[in-house]
Short mmCIF file of C-alpha atoms in Angstrom, two decimals:
data_model
loop_
_atom_site.label_atom_id
_atom_site.label_comp_id
_atom_site.label_asym_id
_atom_site.label_seq_id
_atom_site.Cartn_x
_atom_site.Cartn_y
_atom_site.Cartn_z
CA UNK X 148 80.03 75.55 140.45
CA UNK X 149 80.11 76.78 136.85
CA UNK X 150 77.10 77.70 134.79
CA UNK X 151 77.37 75.99 131.44
CA UNK X 152 76.22 76.28 127.88
CA UNK X 153 75.41 72.97 126.21
CA UNK X 154 75.19 71.51 122.73
CA UNK X 155 71.77 69.87 122.56
CA UNK X 156 71.04 66.90 120.30
CA UNK X 157 67.68 65.23 120.68
CA UNK X 158 66.82 65.63 124.33
CA UNK X 159 70.42 65.24 125.47
CA UNK X 160 73.10 67.71 126.53
CA UNK X 161 76.71 67.44 125.36
CA UNK X 162 79.94 69.45 125.39
CA UNK X 163 79.54 71.76 128.40
CA UNK X 164 81.37 75.11 128.28
CA UNK X 165 81.70 76.82 131.65
CA UNK X 166 80.54 80.45 131.75
CA UNK X 167 80.88 80.57 127.97
CA UNK X 168 79.98 78.82 124.71
CA UNK X 169 81.73 77.41 121.67
CA UNK X 170 81.71 80.22 119.05
CA UNK X 171 82.33 77.64 116.29
CA UNK X 172 79.04 75.99 117.27
CA UNK X 173 77.16 79.28 117.66
CA UNK X 174 78.22 80.23 114.12
CA UNK X 175 76.29 77.23 112.76
CA UNK X 176 72.96 78.82 113.69
CA UNK X 177 70.92 81.62 112.16
CA UNK X 178 69.50 84.44 114.25
CA UNK X 179 66.04 83.39 113.04
CA UNK X 180 66.56 80.21 115.11
CA UNK X 181 66.97 82.18 118.33
CA UNK X 182 64.89 80.99 121.27
CA UNK X 183 63.73 83.88 123.42
CA UNK X 184 65.53 84.19 126.74
CA UNK X 185 62.31 84.78 128.65
CA UNK X 186 62.53 81.83 130.99
CA UNK X 187 59.91 79.82 129.11
CA UNK X 188 57.96 77.35 131.19
CA UNK X 189 59.09 73.73 131.17
CA UNK X 190 57.77 71.93 128.11
CA UNK X 191 57.12 75.15 126.19
CA UNK X 192 60.38 74.82 124.27
CA UNK X 193 63.26 72.36 124.12
CA UNK X 194 65.53 75.32 124.92
CA UNK X 195 64.34 78.36 126.81
CA UNK X 196 67.36 80.47 125.88
CA UNK X 197 69.66 79.87 122.94
CA UNK X 198 69.32 78.55 119.39
CA UNK X 199 67.30 75.62 118.06
CA UNK X 200 66.95 73.88 114.69
CA UNK X 201 67.20 70.27 113.48
CA UNK X 202 70.10 67.86 113.08
CA UNK X 203 69.47 67.79 109.33
CA UNK X 204 69.85 71.57 109.00
CA UNK X 205 73.11 71.64 110.97
CA UNK X 206 74.53 68.70 109.01
CA UNK X 207 73.89 70.50 105.73
CA UNK X 208 75.55 73.67 107.03
CA UNK X 209 78.55 71.70 108.23
CA UNK X 210 78.84 70.03 104.84
CA UNK X 211 78.73 73.41 103.12
CA UNK X 212 81.66 74.49 105.30
CA UNK X 213 83.69 71.43 104.31
CA UNK X 214 83.07 69.60 107.60
CA UNK X 215 82.22 66.33 105.82
CA UNK X 216 81.40 62.91 107.19
CA UNK X 217 84.78 61.57 106.09
CA UNK X 218 86.64 64.42 107.74
CA UNK X 219 84.76 63.92 111.01
CA UNK X 220 85.29 60.15 110.92
CA UNK X 221 89.05 60.51 110.40
CA UNK X 222 89.28 62.98 113.28
CA UNK X 223 87.22 60.62 115.48
CA UNK X 224 89.51 57.65 114.76
CA UNK X 225 92.61 59.64 115.65
CA UNK X 226 91.07 61.00 118.84
CA UNK X 227 89.84 57.57 120.01
CA UNK X 228 93.33 56.15 119.44
CA UNK X 229 94.77 58.99 121.53
CA UNK X 230 92.33 58.30 124.38
CA UNK X 231 93.08 54.57 124.26
CA UNK X 232 96.79 55.31 124.74
CA UNK X 233 96.23 57.33 127.90
CA UNK X 234 96.96 55.73 131.30
CA UNK X 235 93.94 54.52 133.30
CA UNK X 236 92.08 57.20 135.22
CA UNK X 237 88.66 57.84 136.69
CA UNK X 238 87.98 60.32 133.85
CA UNK X 239 87.68 57.65 131.16
CA UNK X 240 86.07 54.19 131.01
CA UNK X 241 88.50 51.36 130.48
CA UNK X 242 88.98 50.04 128.03
CA UNK X 243 88.10 53.02 125.81
CA UNK X 244 85.57 51.72 123.27
CA UNK X 245 86.53 51.32 119.63
CA UNK X 246 84.89 53.37 116.92
CA UNK X 247 82.10 50.90 116.11
CA UNK X 248 81.16 50.33 119.76
CA UNK X 249 81.26 54.04 120.53
CA UNK X 250 78.98 54.91 117.61
CA UNK X 251 76.55 52.09 118.40
CA UNK X 252 76.24 53.29 121.99
CA UNK X 253 75.84 56.91 120.87
CA UNK X 254 73.07 55.96 118.43
CA UNK X 255 71.30 53.97 121.13
CA UNK X 256 71.39 56.89 123.55
CA UNK X 257 70.27 59.42 120.93
CA UNK X 258 67.37 57.19 119.93
CA UNK X 259 65.91 57.80 123.39
CA UNK X 260 64.36 60.95 124.78
CA UNK X 261 64.58 62.73 128.11
CA UNK X 262 62.09 60.37 129.73
CA UNK X 263 64.74 57.64 129.62
CA UNK X 264 66.60 59.29 132.46
CA UNK X 265 64.34 57.41 134.85
CA UNK X 266 65.47 54.05 133.49
CA UNK X 267 68.25 52.49 135.55
CA UNK X 268 70.00 50.95 132.54
CA UNK X 269 70.18 54.27 130.73
CA UNK X 270 71.34 56.03 133.87
CA UNK X 271 74.24 53.56 134.19
CA UNK X 272 75.27 53.77 130.52
CA UNK X 273 75.16 57.52 130.09
CA UNK X 274 78.12 58.50 132.34
CA UNK X 275 80.53 56.20 130.48
CA UNK X 276 79.51 57.60 127.09
CA UNK X 277 79.63 61.14 128.40
CA UNK X 278 83.20 60.65 129.67
CA UNK X 279 84.31 59.47 126.24
CA UNK X 280 82.68 62.44 124.51
CA UNK X 281 84.24 64.88 126.97
CA UNK X 282 87.62 63.23 126.36
CA UNK X 283 87.16 63.46 122.59
CA UNK X 284 86.44 67.20 122.87
CA UNK X 285 90.09 67.73 123.88
CA UNK X 286 91.42 65.96 120.80
CA UNK X 287 88.91 66.75 118.02
CA UNK X 288 87.98 69.90 116.16
CA UNK X 289 84.72 70.77 117.89
CA UNK X 290 82.68 70.94 114.66
CA UNK X 291 83.87 67.45 113.69
CA UNK X 292 82.67 66.15 117.04
CA UNK X 293 79.33 67.95 116.67
CA UNK X 294 78.96 66.31 113.25
CA UNK X 295 79.53 62.86 114.80
CA UNK X 296 76.79 63.56 117.36
CA UNK X 297 74.37 64.81 114.71
CA UNK X 298 74.99 61.88 112.36
CA UNK X 299 74.07 59.47 115.15
CA UNK X 300 70.74 61.17 115.83
CA UNK X 301 67.50 61.03 113.83
CA UNK X 302 67.60 63.60 110.99
CA UNK X 303 64.64 65.56 112.33
CA UNK X 304 65.82 65.49 115.93
CA UNK X 305 66.03 68.93 117.50
CA UNK X 306 69.54 70.30 117.84
CA UNK X 307 70.59 73.50 119.48
CA UNK X 308 72.86 75.58 121.63
CA UNK X 309 71.43 75.88 125.13
CA UNK X 310 72.41 79.13 126.85
CA UNK X 311 69.82 78.93 129.60
CA UNK X 312 72.30 78.65 132.46
CA UNK X 313 74.17 81.72 131.22
CA UNK X 314 71.05 83.87 131.56
CA UNK X 315 71.98 84.86 135.10
CA UNK X 316 73.57 87.77 136.89
CA UNK X 317 77.34 87.80 137.30
CA UNK X 318 78.09 85.99 134.02
CA UNK X 319 80.04 88.03 131.47
CA UNK X 320 78.45 86.32 128.45
CA UNK X 321 75.15 87.96 127.55
CA UNK X 322 72.97 85.28 125.90
CA UNK X 323 70.50 87.95 124.81
CA UNK X 324 72.99 89.24 122.23
CA UNK X 325 73.02 87.90 118.61
CA UNK X 326 75.80 85.43 119.39
CA UNK X 327 75.31 83.35 116.24
CA UNK X 328 75.68 86.23 113.80
CA UNK X 329 78.58 87.66 115.79
CA UNK X 330 80.40 84.33 115.75
CA UNK X 331 79.83 83.90 112.02
CA UNK X 332 81.08 87.43 111.31
CA UNK X 333 84.20 86.74 113.33
CA UNK X 334 84.79 83.54 111.35
CA UNK X 335 84.50 85.39 108.05
CA UNK X 336 86.80 88.13 109.33
CA UNK X 337 89.35 85.47 110.25
CA UNK X 338 89.10 84.00 106.75
CA UNK X 339 89.66 87.42 105.25
CA UNK X 340 92.61 88.06 107.56
CA UNK X 341 94.40 84.77 106.96
CA UNK X 342 93.63 84.06 103.30
CA UNK X 343 95.94 85.47 100.60
CA UNK X 344 95.07 88.92 99.30
CA UNK X 345 93.39 88.34 95.93
CA UNK X 346 94.15 90.69 93.04
CA UNK X 347 91.76 91.08 90.10
CA UNK X 348 93.12 92.60 86.89
CA UNK X 349 91.74 93.42 83.46
CA UNK X 350 92.96 90.12 82.03
CA UNK X 351 95.40 87.23 82.04
CA UNK X 352 98.33 89.14 80.56
CA UNK X 353 98.24 91.80 83.27
CA UNK X 354 97.91 89.13 85.97
CA UNK X 355 100.82 87.08 84.61
CA UNK X 356 103.14 90.05 84.18
CA UNK X 357 102.35 91.58 87.55
CA UNK X 358 102.99 88.27 89.25
CA UNK X 359 106.31 87.98 87.40
CA UNK X 360 107.23 91.46 88.55
CA UNK X 361 106.20 90.78 92.15
CA UNK X 362 108.50 87.75 92.24
CA UNK X 363 111.36 90.16 91.61
CA UNK X 364 110.39 93.26 93.61
CA UNK X 365 108.48 91.56 96.46
CA UNK X 366 109.44 87.84 96.44
CA UNK X 367 108.49 87.60 100.11
CA UNK X 368 104.83 88.15 99.17
CA UNK X 369 104.50 85.04 96.99
CA UNK X 370 101.71 82.97 98.55
CA UNK X 371 100.39 85.99 100.42
CA UNK X 372 99.24 87.95 97.34
CA UNK X 373 97.52 85.91 94.63
CA UNK X 374 96.62 87.19 91.17
CA UNK X 375 93.42 85.84 89.66
CA UNK X 376 94.35 82.95 87.36
CA UNK X 377 92.56 83.56 84.07
CA UNK X 378 94.24 80.53 82.53
CA UNK X 379 91.88 78.19 84.40
CA UNK X 380 88.85 79.28 82.38
CA UNK X 381 88.07 81.47 79.38
CA UNK X 382 87.35 85.07 80.37
CA UNK X 383 86.89 88.49 78.86
CA UNK X 384 89.97 90.69 79.03
CA UNK X 385 89.02 94.31 79.48
CA UNK X 386 87.98 96.82 82.12
CA UNK X 387 84.30 95.95 81.60
CA UNK X 388 85.04 92.32 82.51
CA UNK X 389 86.88 93.52 85.62
CA UNK X 390 83.79 95.45 86.72
CA UNK X 391 81.62 92.34 86.23
CA UNK X 392 84.04 90.25 88.28
CA UNK X 393 84.05 92.77 91.13
CA UNK X 394 80.26 92.89 91.12
CA UNK X 395 80.11 89.08 91.15
CA UNK X 396 82.49 88.90 94.11
CA UNK X 397 80.45 91.47 96.04
CA UNK X 398 77.11 89.81 95.30
CA UNK X 399 78.52 86.39 96.22
CA UNK X 400 79.77 87.74 99.55
CA UNK X 401 83.34 86.55 98.93
CA UNK X 402 85.06 86.70 102.31
CA UNK X 403 88.61 87.12 101.02
CA UNK X 404 90.02 90.61 100.87
CA UNK X 405 90.43 91.49 97.21
CA UNK X 406 91.83 94.37 95.20
CA UNK X 407 90.60 95.20 91.71
CA UNK X 408 93.24 97.16 89.82
CA UNK X 409 92.98 98.66 86.33
CA UNK X 410 95.12 100.64 83.91
CA UNK X 411 95.88 104.25 84.74
CA UNK X 412 94.60 105.40 81.37
CA UNK X 413 91.51 107.13 80.04
CA UNK X 414 89.71 103.89 79.20
CA UNK X 415 90.49 102.47 82.64
CA UNK X 416 89.21 105.50 84.50
CA UNK X 417 86.11 105.71 82.31
CA UNK X 418 85.40 102.00 82.72
CA UNK X 419 85.70 102.07 86.51
CA UNK X 420 83.98 105.43 87.04
CA UNK X 421 80.65 104.02 88.19
CA UNK X 422 82.31 101.31 90.29
CA UNK X 423 84.67 103.67 92.10
CA UNK X 424 81.80 106.04 92.86
CA UNK X 425 79.95 103.33 94.80
CA UNK X 426 80.50 102.22 98.36
CA UNK X 427 82.17 98.82 98.61
CA UNK X 428 82.31 96.15 101.30
CA UNK X 429 85.24 96.44 103.71
CA UNK X 430 86.85 93.45 101.97
CA UNK X 431 87.06 95.23 98.59
CA UNK X 432 89.29 97.97 97.17
CA UNK X 433 89.20 99.38 93.63
CA UNK X 434 92.41 100.98 92.32
CA UNK X 435 94.26 102.19 89.27
CA UNK X 436 97.97 101.85 88.71
CA UNK X 437 99.54 104.74 90.62
CA UNK X 438 100.89 107.88 88.89
CA UNK X 439 104.62 107.88 88.17
CA UNK X 440 106.95 110.86 87.97
CA UNK X 441 108.51 109.18 84.94
CA UNK X 442 105.17 109.45 83.11
CA UNK X 443 104.67 113.14 83.90
CA UNK X 444 106.77 114.16 80.88
CA UNK X 445 106.63 111.22 78.53
CA UNK X 446 106.93 111.56 74.73
CA UNK X 447 103.54 111.44 73.03
CA UNK X 448 102.68 112.02 69.38
CA UNK X 449 100.60 115.19 69.03
CA UNK X 450 97.40 114.11 67.24
CA UNK X 451 97.27 117.33 65.21
CA UNK X 452 100.89 117.94 64.27
CA UNK X 453 102.46 114.49 64.63
CA UNK X 454 105.25 116.04 66.67
CA UNK X 455 106.62 114.22 69.70
CA UNK X 456 105.80 116.29 72.80
CA UNK X 457 106.69 115.63 76.46
CA UNK X 458 103.26 115.05 78.01
CA UNK X 459 101.85 114.03 81.38
CA UNK X 460 100.29 110.71 80.41
CA UNK X 461 99.33 109.70 83.97
CA UNK X 462 95.61 108.93 83.91
CA UNK X 463 95.50 108.94 80.11
CA UNK X 464 98.00 106.36 78.82
CA UNK X 465 99.13 104.44 81.91
CA UNK X 466 98.70 100.88 80.72
CA UNK X 467 100.77 98.20 82.46
CA UNK X 468 103.50 98.37 79.82
CA UNK X 469 104.28 101.92 80.93
CA UNK X 470 105.31 100.50 84.32
CA UNK X 471 107.86 98.00 82.99
CA UNK X 472 110.72 100.44 83.48
CA UNK X 473 112.56 103.02 81.44
CA UNK X 474 115.03 100.34 80.32
CA UNK X 475 112.25 98.24 78.79
CA UNK X 476 110.58 101.22 77.10
CA UNK X 477 113.81 102.51 75.52
CA UNK X 478 114.31 101.45 71.90
CA UNK X 479 117.59 100.54 70.23
CA UNK X 480 118.09 104.13 69.04
CA UNK X 481 117.90 105.42 72.62
CA UNK X 482 114.42 106.97 72.32
CA UNK X 483 111.37 105.96 74.34
CA UNK X 484 108.50 104.09 72.74
CA UNK X 485 106.01 106.95 72.18
CA UNK X 486 102.40 107.17 73.22
CA UNK X 487 99.85 107.49 70.44
CA UNK X 488 96.49 109.16 71.04
CA UNK X 489 93.19 107.59 70.12
CA UNK X 490 89.62 108.83 70.35
CA UNK X 491 88.27 111.38 72.79
CA UNK X 492 86.31 110.10 75.79
CA UNK X 493 83.68 112.81 76.19
CA UNK X 494 82.80 112.07 79.80
CA UNK X 495 86.39 112.60 80.92
CA UNK X 496 87.32 115.22 78.34
CA UNK X 497 90.56 113.54 77.28
CA UNK X 498 91.87 111.07 74.72
CA UNK X 499 92.85 107.47 75.27
CA UNK X 500 96.57 106.95 74.85
CA UNK X 501 98.62 103.81 74.31
CA UNK X 502 101.80 102.42 72.81
CA UNK X 503 101.53 101.09 69.28
CA UNK X 504 100.62 97.43 68.99
CA UNK X 505 104.16 96.50 67.94
CA UNK X 506 105.76 98.47 70.79
CA UNK X 507 103.35 96.92 73.30
CA UNK X 508 104.31 93.38 72.24
CA UNK X 509 108.02 94.29 72.26
CA UNK X 510 107.74 95.78 75.76
CA UNK X 511 106.02 92.67 77.12
CA UNK X 512 108.65 90.42 75.56
CA UNK X 513 111.50 92.49 77.00
CA UNK X 514 109.89 92.56 80.42
CA UNK X 515 109.52 88.79 80.51
CA UNK X 516 113.20 88.42 79.65
CA UNK X 517 114.17 90.98 82.28
CA UNK X 518 112.09 89.25 84.97
CA UNK X 519 113.44 85.80 84.07
CA UNK X 520 117.02 87.09 84.24
CA UNK X 521 116.38 88.78 87.59
CA UNK X 522 114.97 85.59 89.10
CA UNK X 523 118.01 83.71 87.82
CA UNK X 524 120.26 86.22 89.56
CA UNK X 525 121.41 87.91 86.36
CA UNK X 526 119.96 91.41 86.84
CA UNK X 527 121.68 94.36 85.19
CA UNK X 528 122.81 97.22 87.40
CA UNK X 529 120.69 99.84 85.62
CA UNK X 530 117.36 97.99 85.63
CA UNK X 531 114.31 100.08 86.45
CA UNK X 532 111.72 98.36 88.66
CA UNK X 533 110.14 101.53 90.06
CA UNK X 534 106.85 101.14 88.22
CA UNK X 535 106.20 97.53 89.21
CA UNK X 536 107.32 98.25 92.75
CA UNK X 537 104.86 101.16 92.95
CA UNK X 538 101.98 98.97 91.73
CA UNK X 539 102.68 96.16 94.21
CA UNK X 540 103.08 98.69 97.03
CA UNK X 541 99.71 100.24 96.17
CA UNK X 542 98.10 96.78 96.25
CA UNK X 543 99.48 95.68 99.59
CA UNK X 544 98.67 99.06 101.20
CA UNK X 545 95.18 99.26 99.71
CA UNK X 546 93.56 98.54 103.09
CA UNK X 547 95.63 101.00 105.13
#
């Protein structure tokens, strides 16, 4: 005979799990609600080993997780219809009650306490209700079914996960362990694993253009890598705003894996210096656009002489435009749009470099045209997508 865990509502036991427990239910509790597994004397606690709180608390947690009353009711209706269509058996009462009758009977049972077990009428009614609930557990998401049970009980009724029978030798589940926090951590890890990888950039333009590029170089990742949509709300557009967003995500405990990526220029490295020096949660990575061989000898205007000089601009002038490809950065006369140097950043000991404002706008316009043509199947043979490909590769391998 199996030793079971039970979902407790009021003084009643539901949803037995042989030699185990429902992790989805365990995750609804806090470790502060742990009941000591010290074989408490009868009457000392409603549960001598497990977790205990109130129906009201669990209902609010379920609601916060999106397990709403409407969702549970819809799942219940579907499951009851499924049970009603099954052939007669000794595992279900016949006919299977409709929704209203089932809920009325459940409320009546939950309005009683454990002392009612001695009443013959209750003893006769309980098995039929229990068979229906056990049948529903095969056709409903377990948290929806738990919500139905809780909604039919008084708000301040005790509710818990009873692990008392698992506190015995020879059972692999150790009820003394922090099962609630473990189950919740596993849920969050599953969210992080299955949700799209979220990419945070310095602003809407970078997000839009990177997404355009990804649709060409990595079209198979659309829906699996999502760039933060700045168009949905006004937002700052600079590296400082990116740092604030990362901090907000960390403080909020966002479960999704996310990558924050900034320009590979002096301002970008200076702006992220403090952030990159800190330890981050396992769900977070902070990157710059990767260095490119193409940028290791790129024409830059010498700030003292005004002469164009091949210069390694990786880490000093690597804004997103520099990754659009050599074809985009080449002007009509066959020369590359040059980098111009700005002020010195003392902390890093180097100047900030960038294309001129006019060249930057021209590069973005050309890139949009190139991306649109590529998606329409009209790519030119000599197009350069190495820079965008390198950025997307660095994003998707950030957690390697």
